[in-house]
Amino acid sequence: RVNRGEGTTLYQHDNPFDGWLGSTIKCATCLHIRPIRSSPFICLSLPIAAVRSEYLEDFLASEYGGFARAERVSDVQCIACAIKDKLEEIEDEAMFLSGAIASMERRNKGKKDQAGLKSELKCKNRHIAILKGMDADNDDEIQNHNEEDISFNIAGLVGLPKIIPMRGDAYKATLIMRPPRVLCIHVQRRHFDMASQRMVKISRRVHFPE
């Protein structure tokens, strides 16, 4: 019941077909899992071409039902992979600089050069701290980071490393987060046949419990 003021009362009824789906993606390279994104639905559209059974429950329980296992997809952007790759690159550079500084200190040579290397190492450590603190799922943070034009920070004259998304395979899964009171299913009887290279209609009977 919703009160609109001035003595007016409206009754709001929930749609019995309303439900919520949740989808998530897991990178096949770095295994990073993105947060679940929810979306409402009132009808599930299900292709039945891949399953030969005449019973709808067999299709829902199969891998083609969309809710039994993750689907492998390609050419998916992954910020987590980009952060990890850039972090490993800068950590290798920092390790090389640390080794060079330690070698010069043992020989007690090149104090002026040591100061330059130490300043550069400080920059690298600062970059490492920034990358480790990044949230791969925060699109605004990544965008703001890439748009920053910083010439100086506490380490001296440096430029922050840009994060360029990497592409690769991933696993996409769809879950029913909140089922509706009444589940409406649309059976897709038309599909693209690879052999004939055209749309064909499935005419076989589909049994479902009443």
Coordinates of C-alpha atoms in Angstrom, one line a residue:
R1 CA 0.0 0.0 0.0
V2 CA 1.4 3.4 -1.0
N3 CA 0.1 6.7 0.6
R4 CA 0.0 9.6 -1.9
G5 CA -1.2 12.3 0.6
E6 CA -4.6 14.1 0.8
G7 CA -6.3 10.9 1.8
T8 CA -5.3 9.1 -1.5
T9 CA -4.2 5.5 -1.1
L10 CA -3.0 3.3 -3.9
Y11 CA -2.3 -0.4 -3.7
Q12 CA 0.9 -1.6 -5.3
H13 CA 1.0 -5.3 -6.3
D14 CA 4.2 -7.1 -6.9
N15 CA 4.5 -8.7 -10.3
P16 CA 4.5 -12.5 -9.7
F17 CA 6.8 -12.9 -12.8
D18 CA 9.5 -10.6 -11.4
G19 CA 12.9 -12.2 -10.7
W20 CA 16.5 -11.2 -10.5
L21 CA 19.5 -12.7 -12.5
G22 CA 23.1 -12.3 -11.5
S23 CA 26.1 -12.5 -13.8
T24 CA 29.8 -12.6 -13.1
I25 CA 33.0 -13.1 -15.1
K26 CA 36.1 -15.0 -14.1
C27 CA 39.4 -14.3 -16.0
A28 CA 40.9 -17.5 -17.3
T29 CA 44.4 -16.0 -17.0
C30 CA 44.6 -14.3 -13.5
L31 CA 41.4 -16.0 -12.1
H32 CA 40.1 -12.6 -10.9
I33 CA 36.3 -12.7 -10.4
R34 CA 34.3 -9.6 -11.0
P35 CA 31.5 -8.6 -8.6
I36 CA 28.1 -10.0 -9.4
R37 CA 25.9 -7.7 -11.5
S38 CA 22.2 -8.1 -10.9
S39 CA 19.4 -7.4 -13.5
P40 CA 15.6 -8.0 -13.3
F41 CA 13.8 -10.4 -15.6
I42 CA 10.2 -11.5 -16.2
C43 CA 10.9 -14.3 -18.6
L44 CA 13.8 -16.7 -19.3
S45 CA 14.4 -17.4 -23.0
L46 CA 16.1 -20.8 -23.4
P47 CA 17.4 -22.4 -26.6
I48 CA 16.6 -26.1 -26.8
A49 CA 18.5 -27.0 -30.1
A50 CA 21.6 -28.4 -28.3
V51 CA 19.6 -30.9 -26.1
R52 CA 17.8 -33.9 -27.7
S53 CA 15.6 -34.7 -24.8
E54 CA 11.9 -33.9 -25.0
Y55 CA 11.6 -32.9 -21.4
L56 CA 12.2 -29.3 -20.3
E57 CA 13.7 -30.3 -16.9
D58 CA 16.4 -32.2 -18.7
F59 CA 17.4 -29.1 -20.6
L60 CA 17.4 -27.0 -17.5
A61 CA 19.7 -29.5 -15.8
S62 CA 22.1 -29.7 -18.8
E63 CA 25.1 -27.6 -19.4
Y64 CA 23.2 -25.7 -22.1
G65 CA 20.6 -24.4 -19.7
G66 CA 22.8 -21.5 -18.8
F67 CA 22.6 -22.1 -15.1
A68 CA 24.6 -25.4 -14.7
R69 CA 28.2 -24.3 -15.6
A70 CA 30.2 -21.3 -16.8
E71 CA 30.5 -20.4 -20.4
R72 CA 33.9 -19.8 -21.9
V73 CA 34.1 -16.5 -23.8
S74 CA 36.9 -14.8 -25.6
D75 CA 38.3 -11.3 -26.2
V76 CA 37.3 -10.1 -22.7
Q77 CA 39.0 -7.1 -21.1
C78 CA 40.7 -7.7 -17.8
I79 CA 42.0 -4.8 -15.7
A80 CA 43.3 -7.2 -13.1
C81 CA 45.7 -8.8 -15.6
A82 CA 46.9 -5.4 -16.7
I83 CA 47.6 -4.4 -13.1
K84 CA 49.4 -7.7 -12.4
D85 CA 51.5 -7.4 -15.5
K86 CA 52.5 -3.8 -14.9
L87 CA 53.3 -4.6 -11.2
E88 CA 55.6 -7.5 -12.1
E89 CA 57.3 -5.3 -14.7
I90 CA 58.0 -2.5 -12.1
E91 CA 59.0 -5.0 -9.4
D92 CA 61.6 -6.5 -11.7
E93 CA 63.0 -3.0 -12.4
A94 CA 63.1 -2.2 -8.7
M95 CA 64.9 -5.5 -8.0
F96 CA 67.5 -4.6 -10.7
L97 CA 68.0 -1.1 -9.2
S98 CA 68.4 -2.5 -5.7
G99 CA 71.0 -5.0 -6.9
A100 CA 72.9 -2.2 -8.7
I101 CA 72.9 0.1 -5.6
A102 CA 74.0 -2.8 -3.4
S103 CA 76.9 -3.5 -5.7
M104 CA 78.0 0.1 -5.8
E105 CA 77.9 0.3 -2.0
R106 CA 80.0 -2.7 -1.6
R107 CA 82.7 -1.2 -3.9
N108 CA 82.2 2.2 -2.2
K109 CA 82.1 3.9 -5.6
G110 CA 79.8 6.2 -7.6
K111 CA 78.1 8.0 -4.7
K112 CA 76.6 10.5 -7.2
D113 CA 75.3 7.7 -9.3
Q114 CA 74.0 6.0 -6.2
A115 CA 71.9 9.0 -5.4
G116 CA 70.3 9.0 -8.8
L117 CA 69.6 5.2 -8.6
K118 CA 68.1 5.6 -5.2
S119 CA 65.9 8.4 -6.4
E120 CA 64.7 6.2 -9.2
L121 CA 64.2 3.2 -6.9
K122 CA 62.0 5.4 -4.7
C123 CA 59.9 6.2 -7.7
K124 CA 59.5 2.5 -8.5
N125 CA 58.5 1.7 -5.0
R126 CA 55.9 4.5 -5.1
H127 CA 54.5 3.0 -8.3
I128 CA 54.4 -0.4 -6.7
A129 CA 52.5 0.9 -3.7
I130 CA 50.0 2.7 -6.1
L131 CA 49.4 -0.5 -8.2
K132 CA 49.0 -2.7 -5.1
G133 CA 46.3 -0.3 -3.7
M134 CA 44.3 -0.3 -6.9
D135 CA 40.8 -1.9 -7.1
A136 CA 40.5 -3.7 -10.5
D137 CA 36.7 -3.6 -10.2
N138 CA 36.6 0.2 -9.6
D139 CA 36.3 1.6 -13.2
D140 CA 36.2 5.2 -12.0
E141 CA 39.5 4.8 -10.0
I142 CA 41.2 3.3 -13.1
Q143 CA 39.9 6.0 -15.4
N144 CA 40.9 8.8 -13.0
H145 CA 44.4 7.2 -12.6
N146 CA 44.9 7.1 -16.4
E147 CA 43.7 10.6 -16.9
E148 CA 46.0 12.1 -14.2
D149 CA 48.8 14.3 -15.5
I150 CA 51.3 14.4 -12.7
S151 CA 54.8 15.6 -13.2
F152 CA 56.0 15.6 -9.6
N153 CA 55.3 13.6 -6.6
I154 CA 57.2 12.8 -3.4
A155 CA 59.7 10.7 -5.4
G156 CA 60.7 13.5 -7.8
L157 CA 60.1 13.8 -11.5
V158 CA 58.1 10.8 -12.5
G159 CA 55.0 9.7 -14.5
L160 CA 52.5 7.3 -13.1
P161 CA 52.2 4.0 -15.1
K162 CA 49.2 3.8 -17.3
I163 CA 46.9 0.8 -17.0
I164 CA 45.9 -0.6 -20.4
P165 CA 43.3 -3.4 -20.2
M166 CA 44.5 -6.8 -21.5
R167 CA 42.2 -9.1 -23.4
G168 CA 41.8 -12.8 -23.2
D169 CA 39.5 -15.7 -22.4
A170 CA 37.2 -15.7 -19.4
Y171 CA 34.3 -17.7 -17.9
K172 CA 30.9 -16.1 -17.7
A173 CA 28.2 -17.5 -15.4
T174 CA 24.6 -16.5 -15.0
L175 CA 22.7 -17.3 -11.8
I176 CA 19.1 -16.9 -10.6
M177 CA 19.6 -14.6 -7.6
R178 CA 16.0 -14.3 -6.7
P179 CA 13.4 -16.6 -8.4
P180 CA 10.0 -15.2 -9.2
R181 CA 6.9 -16.7 -7.6
V182 CA 5.8 -17.7 -11.1
L183 CA 8.6 -18.7 -13.6
C184 CA 7.8 -17.8 -17.2
I185 CA 10.0 -19.7 -19.7
H186 CA 10.2 -18.9 -23.5
V187 CA 11.4 -21.9 -25.5
Q188 CA 13.4 -20.8 -28.5
R189 CA 12.3 -23.0 -31.4
R190 CA 14.3 -21.2 -34.0
H191 CA 18.1 -21.4 -34.2
F192 CA 20.9 -21.0 -36.8
D193 CA 21.9 -24.3 -38.4
M194 CA 25.6 -24.3 -39.2
A195 CA 25.2 -27.1 -41.8
S196 CA 22.5 -25.3 -43.9
Q197 CA 23.7 -21.8 -43.0
R198 CA 20.1 -20.6 -42.3
M199 CA 17.6 -20.3 -39.5
V200 CA 15.6 -23.5 -38.9
K201 CA 12.6 -24.3 -36.7
I202 CA 12.6 -27.1 -34.1
S203 CA 9.3 -28.9 -34.4
R204 CA 9.8 -31.7 -31.8
R205 CA 7.5 -31.8 -28.7
V206 CA 8.7 -30.4 -25.4
H207 CA 7.1 -31.9 -22.3
F208 CA 6.9 -29.9 -19.1
P209 CA 5.1 -30.5 -15.7
E210 CA 1.8 -28.7 -15.3

